[in-house]
Structure formats: C-alpha cells, structure tokens
PDB file of C-alpha atoms in Angstrom:
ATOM      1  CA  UNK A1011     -20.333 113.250-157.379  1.00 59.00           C
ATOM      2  CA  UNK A1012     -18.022 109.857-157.382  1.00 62.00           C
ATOM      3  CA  UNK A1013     -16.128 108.071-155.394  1.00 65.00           C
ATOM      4  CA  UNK A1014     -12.093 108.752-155.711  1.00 66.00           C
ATOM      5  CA  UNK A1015      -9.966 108.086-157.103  1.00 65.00           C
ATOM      6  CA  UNK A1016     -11.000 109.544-160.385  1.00 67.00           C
ATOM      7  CA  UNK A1017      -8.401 107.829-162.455  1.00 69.00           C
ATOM      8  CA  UNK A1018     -11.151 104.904-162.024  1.00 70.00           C
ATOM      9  CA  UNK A1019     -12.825 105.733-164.292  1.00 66.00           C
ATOM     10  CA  UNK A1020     -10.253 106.351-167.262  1.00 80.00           C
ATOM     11  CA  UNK A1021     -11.565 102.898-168.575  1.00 82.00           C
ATOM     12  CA  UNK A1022     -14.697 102.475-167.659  1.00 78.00           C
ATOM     13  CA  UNK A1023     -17.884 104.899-166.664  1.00 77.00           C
ATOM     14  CA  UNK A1024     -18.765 105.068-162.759  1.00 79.00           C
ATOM     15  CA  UNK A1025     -21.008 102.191-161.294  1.00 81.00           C
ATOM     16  CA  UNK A1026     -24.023 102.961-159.344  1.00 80.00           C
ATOM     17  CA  UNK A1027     -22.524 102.150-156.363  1.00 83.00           C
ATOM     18  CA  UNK A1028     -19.508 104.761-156.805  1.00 83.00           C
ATOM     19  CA  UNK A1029     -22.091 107.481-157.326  1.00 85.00           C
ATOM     20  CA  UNK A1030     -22.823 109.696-153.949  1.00 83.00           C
ATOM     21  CA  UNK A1031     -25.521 111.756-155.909  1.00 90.00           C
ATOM     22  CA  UNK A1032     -26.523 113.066-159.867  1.00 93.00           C
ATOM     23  CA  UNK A1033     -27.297 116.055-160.540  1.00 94.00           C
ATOM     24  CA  UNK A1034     -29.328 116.828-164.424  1.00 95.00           C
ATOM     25  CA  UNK A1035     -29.891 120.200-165.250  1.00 95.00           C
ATOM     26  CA  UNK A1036     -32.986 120.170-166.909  1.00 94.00           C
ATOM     27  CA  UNK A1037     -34.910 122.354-169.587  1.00 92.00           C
ATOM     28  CA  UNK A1038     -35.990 120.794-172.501  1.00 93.00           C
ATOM     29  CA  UNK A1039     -35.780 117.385-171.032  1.00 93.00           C
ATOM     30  CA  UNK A1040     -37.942 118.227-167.792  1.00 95.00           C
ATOM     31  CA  UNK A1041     -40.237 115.836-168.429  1.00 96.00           C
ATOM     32  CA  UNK A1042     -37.492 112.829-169.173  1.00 97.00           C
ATOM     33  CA  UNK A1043     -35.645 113.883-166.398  1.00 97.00           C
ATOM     34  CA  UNK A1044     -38.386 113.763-163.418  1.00 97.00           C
ATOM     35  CA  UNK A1045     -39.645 110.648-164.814  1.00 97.00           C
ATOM     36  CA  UNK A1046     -37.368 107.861-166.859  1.00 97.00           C
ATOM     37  CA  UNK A1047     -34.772 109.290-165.390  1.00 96.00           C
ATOM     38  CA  UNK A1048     -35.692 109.333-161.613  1.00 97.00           C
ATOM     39  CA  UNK A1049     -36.958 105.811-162.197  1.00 97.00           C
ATOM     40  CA  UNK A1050     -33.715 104.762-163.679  1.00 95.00           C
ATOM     41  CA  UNK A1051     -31.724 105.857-161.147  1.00 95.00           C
ATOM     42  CA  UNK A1052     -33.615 104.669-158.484  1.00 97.00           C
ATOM     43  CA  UNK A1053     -33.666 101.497-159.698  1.00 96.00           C
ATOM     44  CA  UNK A1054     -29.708 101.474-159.836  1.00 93.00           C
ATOM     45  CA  UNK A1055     -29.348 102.259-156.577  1.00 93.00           C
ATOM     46  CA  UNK A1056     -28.711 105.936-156.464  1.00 94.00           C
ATOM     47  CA  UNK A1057     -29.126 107.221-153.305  1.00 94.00           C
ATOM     48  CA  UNK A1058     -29.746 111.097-154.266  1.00 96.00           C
ATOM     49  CA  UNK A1059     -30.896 112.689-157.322  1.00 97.00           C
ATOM     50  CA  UNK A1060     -31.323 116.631-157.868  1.00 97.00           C
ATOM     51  CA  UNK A1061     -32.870 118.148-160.948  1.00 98.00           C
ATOM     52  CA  UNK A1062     -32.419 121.648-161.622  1.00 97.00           C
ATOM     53  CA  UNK A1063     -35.108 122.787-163.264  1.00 96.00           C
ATOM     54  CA  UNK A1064     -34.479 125.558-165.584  1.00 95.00           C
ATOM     55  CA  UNK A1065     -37.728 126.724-166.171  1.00 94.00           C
ATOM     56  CA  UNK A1066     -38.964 127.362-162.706  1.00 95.00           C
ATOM     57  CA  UNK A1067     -35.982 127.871-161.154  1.00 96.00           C
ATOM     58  CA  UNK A1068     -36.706 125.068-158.772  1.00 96.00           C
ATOM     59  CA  UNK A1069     -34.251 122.441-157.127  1.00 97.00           C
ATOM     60  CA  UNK A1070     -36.116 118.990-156.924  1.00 98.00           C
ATOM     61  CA  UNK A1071     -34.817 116.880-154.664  1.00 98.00           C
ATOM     62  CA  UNK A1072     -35.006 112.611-154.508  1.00 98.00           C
ATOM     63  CA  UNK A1073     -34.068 110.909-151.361  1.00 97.00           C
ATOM     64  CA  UNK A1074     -35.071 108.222-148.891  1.00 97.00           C
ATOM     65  CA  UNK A1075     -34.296 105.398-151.826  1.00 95.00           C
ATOM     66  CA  UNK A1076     -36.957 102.529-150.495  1.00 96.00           C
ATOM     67  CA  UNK A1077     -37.092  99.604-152.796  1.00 96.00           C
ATOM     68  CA  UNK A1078     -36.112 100.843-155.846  1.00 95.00           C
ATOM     69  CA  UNK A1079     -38.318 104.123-155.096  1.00 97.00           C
ATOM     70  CA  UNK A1080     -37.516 107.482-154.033  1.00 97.00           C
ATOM     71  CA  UNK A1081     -39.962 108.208-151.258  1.00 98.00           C
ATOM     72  CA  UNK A1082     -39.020 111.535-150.733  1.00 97.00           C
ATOM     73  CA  UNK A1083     -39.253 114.617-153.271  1.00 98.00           C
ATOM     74  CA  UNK A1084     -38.989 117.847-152.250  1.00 97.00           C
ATOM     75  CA  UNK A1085     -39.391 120.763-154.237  1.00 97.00           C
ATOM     76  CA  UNK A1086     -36.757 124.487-153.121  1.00 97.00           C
ATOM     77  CA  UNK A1087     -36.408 127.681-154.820  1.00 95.00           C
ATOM     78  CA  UNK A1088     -34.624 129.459-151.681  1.00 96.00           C
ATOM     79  CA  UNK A1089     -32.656 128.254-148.571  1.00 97.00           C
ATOM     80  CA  UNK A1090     -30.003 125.444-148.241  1.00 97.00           C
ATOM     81  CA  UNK A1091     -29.708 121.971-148.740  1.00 97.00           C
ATOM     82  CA  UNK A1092     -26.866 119.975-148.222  1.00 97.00           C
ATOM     83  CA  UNK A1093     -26.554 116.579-149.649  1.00 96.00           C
ATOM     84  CA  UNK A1094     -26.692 113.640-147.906  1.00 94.00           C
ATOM     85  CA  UNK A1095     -23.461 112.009-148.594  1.00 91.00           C
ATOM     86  CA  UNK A1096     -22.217 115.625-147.497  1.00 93.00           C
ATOM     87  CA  UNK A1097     -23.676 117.140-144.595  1.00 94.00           C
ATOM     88  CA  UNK A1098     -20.568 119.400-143.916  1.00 96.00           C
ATOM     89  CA  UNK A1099     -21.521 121.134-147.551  1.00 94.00           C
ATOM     90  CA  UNK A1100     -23.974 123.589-147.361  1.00 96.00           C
ATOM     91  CA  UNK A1101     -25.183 124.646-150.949  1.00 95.00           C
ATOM     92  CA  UNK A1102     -27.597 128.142-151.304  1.00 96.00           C
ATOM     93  CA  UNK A1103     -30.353 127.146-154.004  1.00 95.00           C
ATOM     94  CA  UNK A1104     -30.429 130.507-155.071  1.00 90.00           C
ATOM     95  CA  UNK A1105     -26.803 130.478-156.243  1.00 92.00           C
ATOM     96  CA  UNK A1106     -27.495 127.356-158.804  1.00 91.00           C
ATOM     97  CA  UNK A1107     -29.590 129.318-160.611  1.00 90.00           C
ATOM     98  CA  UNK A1108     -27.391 132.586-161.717  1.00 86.00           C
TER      99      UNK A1108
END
C-alpha cells in the first residue's frame, strides 16, 4: 500500500518512505522472501511487511522496525490482523488464502 496520489508514481517507482506496508505472496520464493527480502526492506525503512506463505497457508507478519530490524514476527493461520498504518481495516487471514 502507497501513499496517494498514485499518479506519483507514473515516472518513477514508490520510495520507501511512501510505502505504508508490502505484501509478497510467496511459494517458490519462501525462502528469498523471509530472508533477503525481510532484510531488504527493513533496511529501507519499511515499517510492515506480510508474507503469505503459500505452502502453509500462514500469514507472517514483520513489525516493530528497530534499527534496521524487524523485532517482531508473528506467525497467523486464523483470526484478524489489521495493519498498522490501518487500524480501522480489519482483514480475516482465512480469506487471503481462498
């Protein structure tokens, strides 16, 4: 999710600082994704990153970004989670997955 509006980025790709949160959906590149990847992004700046991992049907969540670190990862395959940058949205884990 980016900042608005999107005719931004007509020219250019989103900074890290317009990004809210990233979302990969994840099969084949798992492994990239929960490592390189989070590392990547944390170093940027990102404040939230979800992986959707295809294989176990799992939502795995990065937060709490602490010098260049995510210090939080949480692991859901039910319930609700709502991102930080939207607190208002409430998304059903179970629902990403069908």
């Amino acid at each position: 999710m980016v900042r608005t509006p999107d005719t931004l980025y007509q020219t250019r790709h989103p900074f890290p600082e317009d990004i809210f949160w990233l979302i990969e959906i994840a099969n084949t590149t798992l492994v990239k994704d929960l490592g390189a990847k989070r590392d990547l992004y944390a170093l940027a700046g990102i404040p939230e990153y979800w992986v959707m991992n295809l294989q176990t049907l799992e939502l795995v969540v990065f937060r709490d970004l602490i010098d260049n670190e995510y210090r939080s990862e949480i692991c859901l395959s039910s319930g609700t989670i709502s991102p930080l940058a939207f607190s208002e949205l409430s998304i059903d884990i179970s629902r990403l997955f069908r």
